[in-house]
CSV table of N, CA and C in Angstrom, one decimal:
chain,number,residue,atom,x,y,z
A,936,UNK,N,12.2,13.0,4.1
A,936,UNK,CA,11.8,14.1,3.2
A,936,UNK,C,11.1,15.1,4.1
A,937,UNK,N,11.5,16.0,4.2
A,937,UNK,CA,11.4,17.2,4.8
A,937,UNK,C,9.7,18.1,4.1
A,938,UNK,N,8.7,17.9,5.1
A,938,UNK,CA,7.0,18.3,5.0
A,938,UNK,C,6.9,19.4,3.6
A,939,UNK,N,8.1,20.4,3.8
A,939,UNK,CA,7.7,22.1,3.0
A,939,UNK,C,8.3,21.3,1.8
A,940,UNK,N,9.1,20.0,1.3
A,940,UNK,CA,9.0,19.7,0.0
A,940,UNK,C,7.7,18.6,-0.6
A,941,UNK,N,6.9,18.5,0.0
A,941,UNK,CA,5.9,17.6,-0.4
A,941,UNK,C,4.7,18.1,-0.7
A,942,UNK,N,3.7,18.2,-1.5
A,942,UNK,CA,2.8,18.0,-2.0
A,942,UNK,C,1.6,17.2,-1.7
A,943,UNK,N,0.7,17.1,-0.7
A,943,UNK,CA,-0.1,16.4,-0.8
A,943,UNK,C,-1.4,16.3,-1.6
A,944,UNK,N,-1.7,15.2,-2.2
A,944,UNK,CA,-2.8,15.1,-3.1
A,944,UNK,C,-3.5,13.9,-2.4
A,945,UNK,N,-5.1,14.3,-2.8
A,945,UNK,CA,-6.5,13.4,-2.7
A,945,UNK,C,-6.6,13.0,-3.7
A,946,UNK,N,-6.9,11.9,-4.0
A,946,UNK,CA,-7.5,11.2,-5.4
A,946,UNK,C,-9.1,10.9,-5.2
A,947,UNK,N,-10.0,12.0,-5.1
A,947,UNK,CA,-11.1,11.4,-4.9
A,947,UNK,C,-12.3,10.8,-6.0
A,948,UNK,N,-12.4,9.3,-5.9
A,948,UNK,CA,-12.9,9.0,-6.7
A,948,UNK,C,-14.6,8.1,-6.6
A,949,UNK,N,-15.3,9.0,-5.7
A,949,UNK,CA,-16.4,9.3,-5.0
A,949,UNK,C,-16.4,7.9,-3.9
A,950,UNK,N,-17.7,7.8,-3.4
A,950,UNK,CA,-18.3,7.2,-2.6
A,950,UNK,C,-19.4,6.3,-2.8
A,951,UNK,N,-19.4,5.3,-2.2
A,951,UNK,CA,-20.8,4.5,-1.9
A,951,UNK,C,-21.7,4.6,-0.5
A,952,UNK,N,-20.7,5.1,0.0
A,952,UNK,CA,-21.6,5.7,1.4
A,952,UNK,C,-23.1,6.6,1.4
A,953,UNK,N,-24.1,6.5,1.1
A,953,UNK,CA,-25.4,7.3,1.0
A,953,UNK,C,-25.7,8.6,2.0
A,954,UNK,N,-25.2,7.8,3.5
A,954,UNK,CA,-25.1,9.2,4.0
A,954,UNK,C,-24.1,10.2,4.0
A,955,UNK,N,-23.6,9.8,3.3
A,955,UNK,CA,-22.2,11.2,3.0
A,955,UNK,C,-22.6,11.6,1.2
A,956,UNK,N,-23.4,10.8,0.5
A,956,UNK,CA,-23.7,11.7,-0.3
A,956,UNK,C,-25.1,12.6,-0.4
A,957,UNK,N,-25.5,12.4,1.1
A,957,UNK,CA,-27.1,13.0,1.0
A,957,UNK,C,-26.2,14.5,2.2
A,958,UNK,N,-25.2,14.0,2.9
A,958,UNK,CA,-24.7,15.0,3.9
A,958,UNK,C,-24.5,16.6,3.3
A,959,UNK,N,-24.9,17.7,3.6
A,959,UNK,CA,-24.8,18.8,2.8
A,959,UNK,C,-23.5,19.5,3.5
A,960,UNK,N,-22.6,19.2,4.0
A,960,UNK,CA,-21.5,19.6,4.7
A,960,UNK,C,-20.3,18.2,3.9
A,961,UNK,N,-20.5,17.1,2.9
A,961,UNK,CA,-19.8,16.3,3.0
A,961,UNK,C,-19.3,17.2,1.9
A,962,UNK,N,-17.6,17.2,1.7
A,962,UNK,CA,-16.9,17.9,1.0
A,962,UNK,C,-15.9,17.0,-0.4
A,963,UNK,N,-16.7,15.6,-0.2
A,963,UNK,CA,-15.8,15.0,-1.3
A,963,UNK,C,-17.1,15.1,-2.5
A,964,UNK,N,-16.3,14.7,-3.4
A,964,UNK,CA,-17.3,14.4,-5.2
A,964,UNK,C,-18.1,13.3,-4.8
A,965,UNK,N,-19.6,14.4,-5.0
A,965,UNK,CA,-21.3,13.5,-4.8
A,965,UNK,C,-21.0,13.0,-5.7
A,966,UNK,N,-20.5,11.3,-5.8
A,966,UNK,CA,-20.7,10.9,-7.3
A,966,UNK,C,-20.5,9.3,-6.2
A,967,UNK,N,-20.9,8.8,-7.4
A,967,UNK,CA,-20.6,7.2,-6.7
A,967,UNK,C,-19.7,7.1,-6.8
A,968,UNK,N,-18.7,6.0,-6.3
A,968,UNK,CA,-17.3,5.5,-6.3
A,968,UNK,C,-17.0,4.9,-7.7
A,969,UNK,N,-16.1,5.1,-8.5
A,969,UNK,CA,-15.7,4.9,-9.6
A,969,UNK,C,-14.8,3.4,-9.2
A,970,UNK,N,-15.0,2.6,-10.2
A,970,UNK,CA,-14.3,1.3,-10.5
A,970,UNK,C,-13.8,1.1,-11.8
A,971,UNK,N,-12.4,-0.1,-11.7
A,971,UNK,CA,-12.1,-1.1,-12.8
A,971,UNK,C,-11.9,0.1,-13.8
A,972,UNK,N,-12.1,0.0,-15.1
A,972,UNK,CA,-11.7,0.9,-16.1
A,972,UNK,C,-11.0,2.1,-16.3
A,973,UNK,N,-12.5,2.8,-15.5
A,973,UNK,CA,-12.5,4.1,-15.5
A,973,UNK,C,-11.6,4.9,-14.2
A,974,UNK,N,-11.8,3.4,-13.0
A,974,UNK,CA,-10.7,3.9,-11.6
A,974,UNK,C,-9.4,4.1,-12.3
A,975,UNK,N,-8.6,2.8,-13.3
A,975,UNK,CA,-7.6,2.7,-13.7
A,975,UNK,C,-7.2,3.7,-14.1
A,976,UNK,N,-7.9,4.1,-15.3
A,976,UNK,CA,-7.9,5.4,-16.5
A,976,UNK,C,-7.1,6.6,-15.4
A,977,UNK,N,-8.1,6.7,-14.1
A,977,UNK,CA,-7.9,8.0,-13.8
A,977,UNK,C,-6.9,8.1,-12.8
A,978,UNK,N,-6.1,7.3,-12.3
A,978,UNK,CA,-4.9,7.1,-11.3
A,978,UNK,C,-3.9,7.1,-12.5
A,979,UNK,N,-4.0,6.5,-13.6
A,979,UNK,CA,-3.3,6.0,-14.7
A,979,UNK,C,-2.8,8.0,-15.3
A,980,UNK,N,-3.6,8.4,-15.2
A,980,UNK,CA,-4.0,9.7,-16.0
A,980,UNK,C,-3.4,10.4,-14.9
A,981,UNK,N,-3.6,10.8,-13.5
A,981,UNK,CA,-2.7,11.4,-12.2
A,981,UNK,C,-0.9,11.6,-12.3
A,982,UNK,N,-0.9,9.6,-12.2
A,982,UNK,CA,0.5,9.0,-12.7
A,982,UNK,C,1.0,10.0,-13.7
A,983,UNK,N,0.6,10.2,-14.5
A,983,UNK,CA,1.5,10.3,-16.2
A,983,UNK,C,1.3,11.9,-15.5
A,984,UNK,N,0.2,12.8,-15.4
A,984,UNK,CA,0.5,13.9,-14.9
A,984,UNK,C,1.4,14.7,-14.0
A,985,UNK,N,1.4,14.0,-12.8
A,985,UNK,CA,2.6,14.0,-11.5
A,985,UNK,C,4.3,13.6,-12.6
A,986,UNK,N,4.6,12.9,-13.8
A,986,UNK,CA,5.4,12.0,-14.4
A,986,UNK,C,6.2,13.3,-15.1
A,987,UNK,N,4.9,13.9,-15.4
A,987,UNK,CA,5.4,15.2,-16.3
A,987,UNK,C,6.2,16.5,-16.0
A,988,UNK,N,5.2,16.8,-14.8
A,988,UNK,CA,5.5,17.7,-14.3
A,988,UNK,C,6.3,17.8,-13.4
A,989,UNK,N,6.9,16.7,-12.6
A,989,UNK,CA,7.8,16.1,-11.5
A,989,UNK,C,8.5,14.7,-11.8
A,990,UNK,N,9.5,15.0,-12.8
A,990,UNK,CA,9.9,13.4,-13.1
A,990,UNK,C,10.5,12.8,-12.1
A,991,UNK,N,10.7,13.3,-11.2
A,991,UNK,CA,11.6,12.7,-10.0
A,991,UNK,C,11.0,12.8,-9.0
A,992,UNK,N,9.7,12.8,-8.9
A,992,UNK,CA,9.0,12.5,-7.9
A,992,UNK,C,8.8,11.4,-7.1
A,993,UNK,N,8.6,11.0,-6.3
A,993,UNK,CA,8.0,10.1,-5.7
A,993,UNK,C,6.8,10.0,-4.6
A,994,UNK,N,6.1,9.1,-5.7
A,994,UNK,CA,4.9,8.7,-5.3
A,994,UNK,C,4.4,8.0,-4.2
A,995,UNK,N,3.9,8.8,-2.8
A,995,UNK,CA,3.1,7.6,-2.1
A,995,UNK,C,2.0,7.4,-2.1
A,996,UNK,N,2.0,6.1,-1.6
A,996,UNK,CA,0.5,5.5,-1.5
A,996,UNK,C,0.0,5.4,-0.2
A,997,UNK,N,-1.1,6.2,-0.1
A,997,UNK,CA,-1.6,6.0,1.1
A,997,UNK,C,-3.5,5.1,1.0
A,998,UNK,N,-3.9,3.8,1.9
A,998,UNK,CA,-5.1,3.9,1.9
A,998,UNK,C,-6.0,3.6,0.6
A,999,UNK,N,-5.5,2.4,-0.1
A,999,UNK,CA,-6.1,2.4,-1.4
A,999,UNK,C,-6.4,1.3,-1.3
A,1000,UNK,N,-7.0,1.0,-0.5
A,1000,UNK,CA,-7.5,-0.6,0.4
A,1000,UNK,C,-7.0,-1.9,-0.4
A,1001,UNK,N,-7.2,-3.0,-0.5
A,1001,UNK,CA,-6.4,-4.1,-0.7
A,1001,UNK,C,-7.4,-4.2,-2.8
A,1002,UNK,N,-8.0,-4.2,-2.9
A,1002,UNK,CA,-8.2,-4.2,-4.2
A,1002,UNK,C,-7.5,-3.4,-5.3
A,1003,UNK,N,-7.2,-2.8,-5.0
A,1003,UNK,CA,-6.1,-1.7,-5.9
A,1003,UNK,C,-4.8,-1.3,-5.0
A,1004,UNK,N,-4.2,-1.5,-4.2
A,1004,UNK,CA,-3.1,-1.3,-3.6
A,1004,UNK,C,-2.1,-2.0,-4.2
A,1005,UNK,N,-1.8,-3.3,-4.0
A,1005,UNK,CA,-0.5,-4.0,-4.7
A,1005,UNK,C,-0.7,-3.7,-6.3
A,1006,UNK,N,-1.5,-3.8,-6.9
A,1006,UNK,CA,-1.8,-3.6,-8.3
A,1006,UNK,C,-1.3,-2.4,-8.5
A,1007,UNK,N,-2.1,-1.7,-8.3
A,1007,UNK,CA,-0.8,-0.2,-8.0
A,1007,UNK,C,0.3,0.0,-8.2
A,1008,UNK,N,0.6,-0.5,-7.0
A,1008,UNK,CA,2.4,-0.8,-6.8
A,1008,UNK,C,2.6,-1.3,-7.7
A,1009,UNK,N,2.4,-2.6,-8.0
A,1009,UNK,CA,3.1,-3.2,-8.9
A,1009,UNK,C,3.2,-3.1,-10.3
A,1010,UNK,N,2.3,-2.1,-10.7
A,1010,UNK,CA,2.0,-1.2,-11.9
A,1010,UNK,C,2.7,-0.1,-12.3
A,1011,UNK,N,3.1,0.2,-11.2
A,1011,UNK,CA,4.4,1.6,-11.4
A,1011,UNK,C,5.5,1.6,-10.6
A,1012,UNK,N,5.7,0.6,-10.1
A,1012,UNK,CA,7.1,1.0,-9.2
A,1012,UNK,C,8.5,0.3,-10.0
A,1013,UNK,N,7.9,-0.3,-11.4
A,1013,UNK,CA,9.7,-0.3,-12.2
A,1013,UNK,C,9.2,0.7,-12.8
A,1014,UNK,N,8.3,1.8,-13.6
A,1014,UNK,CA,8.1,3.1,-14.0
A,1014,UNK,C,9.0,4.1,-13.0
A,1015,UNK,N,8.4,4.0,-12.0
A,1015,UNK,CA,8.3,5.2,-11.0
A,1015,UNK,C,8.7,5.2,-9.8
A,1016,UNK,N,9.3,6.5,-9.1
A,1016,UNK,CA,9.7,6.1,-7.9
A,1016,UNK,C,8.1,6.3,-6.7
A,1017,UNK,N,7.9,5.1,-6.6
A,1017,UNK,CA,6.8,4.5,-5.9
A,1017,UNK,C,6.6,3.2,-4.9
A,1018,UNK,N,5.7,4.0,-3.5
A,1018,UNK,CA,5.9,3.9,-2.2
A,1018,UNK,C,4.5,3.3,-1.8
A,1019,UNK,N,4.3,2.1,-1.3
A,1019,UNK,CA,2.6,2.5,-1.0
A,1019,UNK,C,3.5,2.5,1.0
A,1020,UNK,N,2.6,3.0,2.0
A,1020,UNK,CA,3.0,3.0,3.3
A,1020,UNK,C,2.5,1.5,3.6
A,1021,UNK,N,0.9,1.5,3.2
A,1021,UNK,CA,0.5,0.4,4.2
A,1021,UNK,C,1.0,-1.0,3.6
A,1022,UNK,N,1.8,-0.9,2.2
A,1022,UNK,CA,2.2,-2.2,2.1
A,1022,UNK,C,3.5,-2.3,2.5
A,1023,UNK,N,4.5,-1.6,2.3
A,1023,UNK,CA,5.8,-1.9,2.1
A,1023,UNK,C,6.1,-1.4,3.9
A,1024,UNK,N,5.6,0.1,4.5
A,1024,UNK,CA,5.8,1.2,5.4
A,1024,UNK,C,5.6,0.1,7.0
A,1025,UNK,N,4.1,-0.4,6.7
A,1025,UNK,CA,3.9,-1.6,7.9
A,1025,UNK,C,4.6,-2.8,8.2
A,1026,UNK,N,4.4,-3.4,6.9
A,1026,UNK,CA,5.6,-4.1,7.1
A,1026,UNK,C,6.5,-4.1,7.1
A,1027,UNK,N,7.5,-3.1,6.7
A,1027,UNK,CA,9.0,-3.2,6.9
A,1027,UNK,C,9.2,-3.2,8.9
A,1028,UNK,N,8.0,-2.4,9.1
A,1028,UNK,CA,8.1,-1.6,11.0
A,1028,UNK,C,8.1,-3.0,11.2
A,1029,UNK,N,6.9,-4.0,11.1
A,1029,UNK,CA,6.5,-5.6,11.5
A,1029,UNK,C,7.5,-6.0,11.5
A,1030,UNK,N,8.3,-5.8,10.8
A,1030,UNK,CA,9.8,-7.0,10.0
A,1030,UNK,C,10.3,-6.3,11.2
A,1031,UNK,N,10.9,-5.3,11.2
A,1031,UNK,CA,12.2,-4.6,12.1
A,1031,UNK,C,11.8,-5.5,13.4
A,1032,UNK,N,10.4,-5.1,14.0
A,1032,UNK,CA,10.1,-5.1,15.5
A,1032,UNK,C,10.6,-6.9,15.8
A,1033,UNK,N,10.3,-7.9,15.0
A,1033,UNK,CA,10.1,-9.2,15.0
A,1033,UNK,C,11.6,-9.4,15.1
A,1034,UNK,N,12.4,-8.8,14.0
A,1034,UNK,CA,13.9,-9.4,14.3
A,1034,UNK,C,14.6,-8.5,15.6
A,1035,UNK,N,14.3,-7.5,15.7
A,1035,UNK,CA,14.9,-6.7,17.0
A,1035,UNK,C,14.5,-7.8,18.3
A,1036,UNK,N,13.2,-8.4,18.1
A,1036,UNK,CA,13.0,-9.3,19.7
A,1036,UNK,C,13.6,-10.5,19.3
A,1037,UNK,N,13.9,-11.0,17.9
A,1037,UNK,CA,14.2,-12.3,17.9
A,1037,UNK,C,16.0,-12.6,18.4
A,1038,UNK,N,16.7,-11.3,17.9
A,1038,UNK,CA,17.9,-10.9,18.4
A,1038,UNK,C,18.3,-11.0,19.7
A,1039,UNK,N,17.2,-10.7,20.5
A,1039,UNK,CA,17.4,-10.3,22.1
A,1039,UNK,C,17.1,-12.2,21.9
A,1040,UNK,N,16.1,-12.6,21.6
A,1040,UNK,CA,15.8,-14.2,22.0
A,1040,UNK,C,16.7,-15.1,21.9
A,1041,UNK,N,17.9,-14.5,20.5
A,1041,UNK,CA,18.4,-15.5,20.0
A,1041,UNK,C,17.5,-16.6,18.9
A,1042,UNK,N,17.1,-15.7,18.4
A,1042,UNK,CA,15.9,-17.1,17.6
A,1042,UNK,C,15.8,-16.7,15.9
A,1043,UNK,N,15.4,-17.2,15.1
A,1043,UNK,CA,15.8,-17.2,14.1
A,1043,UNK,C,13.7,-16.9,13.4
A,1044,UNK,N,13.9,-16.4,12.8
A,1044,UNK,CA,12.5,-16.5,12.1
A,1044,UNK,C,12.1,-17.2,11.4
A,1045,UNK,N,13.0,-17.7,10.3
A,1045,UNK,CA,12.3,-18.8,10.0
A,1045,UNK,C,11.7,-20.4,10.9
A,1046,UNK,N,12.2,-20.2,12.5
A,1046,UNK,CA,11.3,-20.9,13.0
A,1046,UNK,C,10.2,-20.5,14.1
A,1047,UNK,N,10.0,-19.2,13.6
A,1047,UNK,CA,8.7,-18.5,14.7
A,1047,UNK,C,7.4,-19.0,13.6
A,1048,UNK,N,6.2,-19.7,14.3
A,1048,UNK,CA,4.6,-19.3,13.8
A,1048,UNK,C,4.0,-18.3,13.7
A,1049,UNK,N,4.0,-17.6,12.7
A,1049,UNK,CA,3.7,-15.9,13.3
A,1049,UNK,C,2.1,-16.0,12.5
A,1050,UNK,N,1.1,-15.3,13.0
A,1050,UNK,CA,0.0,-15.5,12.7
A,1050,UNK,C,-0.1,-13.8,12.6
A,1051,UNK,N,-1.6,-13.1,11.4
A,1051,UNK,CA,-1.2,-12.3,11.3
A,1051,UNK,C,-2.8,-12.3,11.3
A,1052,UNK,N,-3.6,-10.8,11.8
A,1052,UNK,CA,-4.9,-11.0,11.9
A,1052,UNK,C,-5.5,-10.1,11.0
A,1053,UNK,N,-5.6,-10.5,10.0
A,1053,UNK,CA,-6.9,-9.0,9.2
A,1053,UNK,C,-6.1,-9.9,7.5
A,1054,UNK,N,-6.6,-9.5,7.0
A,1054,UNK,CA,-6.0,-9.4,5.2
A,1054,UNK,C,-6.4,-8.2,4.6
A,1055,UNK,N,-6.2,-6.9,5.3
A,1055,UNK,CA,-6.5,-5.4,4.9
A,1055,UNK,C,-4.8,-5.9,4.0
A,1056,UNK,N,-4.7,-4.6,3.6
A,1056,UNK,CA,-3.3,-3.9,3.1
A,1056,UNK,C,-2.1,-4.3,3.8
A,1057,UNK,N,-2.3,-3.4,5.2
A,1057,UNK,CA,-1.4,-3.5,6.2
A,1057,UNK,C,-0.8,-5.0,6.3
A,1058,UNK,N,-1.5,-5.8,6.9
A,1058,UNK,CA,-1.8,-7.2,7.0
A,1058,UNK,C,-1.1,-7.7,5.5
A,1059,UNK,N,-1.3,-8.0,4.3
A,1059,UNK,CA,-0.8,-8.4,3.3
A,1059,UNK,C,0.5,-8.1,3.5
A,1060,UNK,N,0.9,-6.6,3.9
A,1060,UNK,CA,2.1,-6.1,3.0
A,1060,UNK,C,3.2,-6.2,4.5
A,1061,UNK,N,2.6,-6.9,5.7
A,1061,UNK,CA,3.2,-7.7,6.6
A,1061,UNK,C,3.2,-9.1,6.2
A,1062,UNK,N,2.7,-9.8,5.6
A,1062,UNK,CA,3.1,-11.2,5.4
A,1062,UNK,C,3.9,-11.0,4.2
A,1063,UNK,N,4.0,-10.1,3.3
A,1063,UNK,CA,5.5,-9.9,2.3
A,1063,UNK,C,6.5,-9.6,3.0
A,1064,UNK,N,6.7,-8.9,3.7
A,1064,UNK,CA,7.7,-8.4,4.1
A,1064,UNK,C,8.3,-9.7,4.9
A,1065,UNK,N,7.7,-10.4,5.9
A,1065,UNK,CA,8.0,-11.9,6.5
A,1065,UNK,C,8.5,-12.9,5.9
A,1066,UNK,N,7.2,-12.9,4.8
A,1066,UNK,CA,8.0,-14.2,3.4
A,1066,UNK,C,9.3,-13.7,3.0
A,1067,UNK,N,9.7,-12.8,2.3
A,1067,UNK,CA,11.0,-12.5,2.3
A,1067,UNK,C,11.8,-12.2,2.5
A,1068,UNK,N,12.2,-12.1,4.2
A,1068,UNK,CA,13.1,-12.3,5.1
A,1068,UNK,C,12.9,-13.8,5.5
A,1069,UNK,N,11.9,-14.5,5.8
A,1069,UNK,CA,12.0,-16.0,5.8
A,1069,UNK,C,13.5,-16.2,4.3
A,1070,UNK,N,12.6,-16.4,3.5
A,1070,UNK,CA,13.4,-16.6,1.7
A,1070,UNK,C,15.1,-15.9,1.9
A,1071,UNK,N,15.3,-15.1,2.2
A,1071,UNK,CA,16.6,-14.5,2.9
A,1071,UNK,C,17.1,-15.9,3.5
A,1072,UNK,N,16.1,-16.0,4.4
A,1072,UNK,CA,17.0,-17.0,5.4
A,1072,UNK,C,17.6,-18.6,4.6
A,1073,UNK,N,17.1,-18.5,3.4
A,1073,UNK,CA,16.9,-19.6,2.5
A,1073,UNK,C,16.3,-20.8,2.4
A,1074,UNK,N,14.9,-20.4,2.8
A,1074,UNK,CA,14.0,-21.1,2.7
A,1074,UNK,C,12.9,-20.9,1.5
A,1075,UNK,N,12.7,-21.7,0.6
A,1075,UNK,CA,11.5,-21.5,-0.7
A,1075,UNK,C,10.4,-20.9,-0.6
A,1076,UNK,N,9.9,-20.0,-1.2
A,1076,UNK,CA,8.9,-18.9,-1.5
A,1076,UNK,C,7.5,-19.9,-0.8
A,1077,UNK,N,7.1,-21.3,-1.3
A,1077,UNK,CA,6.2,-21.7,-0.3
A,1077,UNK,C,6.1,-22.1,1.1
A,1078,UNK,N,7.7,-22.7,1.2
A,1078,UNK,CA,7.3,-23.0,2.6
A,1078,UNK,C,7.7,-21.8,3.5
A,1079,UNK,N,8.1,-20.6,3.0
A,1079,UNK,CA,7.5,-19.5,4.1
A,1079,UNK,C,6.4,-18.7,4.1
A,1080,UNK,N,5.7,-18.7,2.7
A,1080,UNK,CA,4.0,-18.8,3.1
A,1080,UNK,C,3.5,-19.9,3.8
A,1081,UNK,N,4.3,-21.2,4.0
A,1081,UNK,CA,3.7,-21.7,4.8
A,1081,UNK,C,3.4,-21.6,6.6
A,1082,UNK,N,4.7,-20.7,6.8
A,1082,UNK,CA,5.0,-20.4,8.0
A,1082,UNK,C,4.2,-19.5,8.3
């Protein structure tokens, strides 16, 4: 997608940081960080706006840390054409890089231990991307979380 057709948007839906709301140079909404209902309401309310005005848009997700990230996604992506980076964008790179060396090895993934460090976004939407190229390989949805 070519930069001069894109739109970028903030969703800012304040902070719990104190020194960025006492900072007189901080430039996001002095408000506390909005949650649960009212967070939903208002991504929910973005969604349907972006829906109207650009039915063929597509939506990315950037940075919407692991408590609302997959939920997200998985909330609008049979609606909408919707992208989050750090779930699907990292891991798909994770997946590529693992089979491009496993190719040169000769080795197969479903018999690599791959250990994965953090449970951010990134990290989750690397161990999706793994499970279901393991499951490709035809192995059952647990025992390649168990891998």
């Amino acid at each position: 997608v070519h930069p001069t057709i894109t739109l970028p948007i903030v969703l800012d839906v304040g902070t719990d940081n104190e020194d960025l709301l006492k900072n007189e140079h901080y430039v996001g909404w002095r408000h506390k960080r909005i949650r649960g209902a009212a967070y939903d309401s208002f991504v929910g309310g973005f969604v349907e706006c972006v829906r109207a005005v650009f039915p063929k848009a597509l939506l990315h997700w950037e940075d919407f840390g692991v408590e609302n990230a997959r939920r997200i996604l998985k909330k609008y992506q049979q609606k909408f054409q919707t992208f989050n980076d750090d779930i699907q964008g990292t891991g798909a790179i994770t997946l590529a890089a693992l089979l491009a060396a496993l190719k040169i090895f000769d080795g197969k993934l479903v018999d690599q231990r791959i250990v994965i460090y953090g449970a951010g976004t990134a990290g989750i939407g690397i161990a999706d991307q793994i499970c279901d190229a393991i499951e490709r390989e035809g192995i059952d949805k647990d025992e390649a979380r168990r891998k």
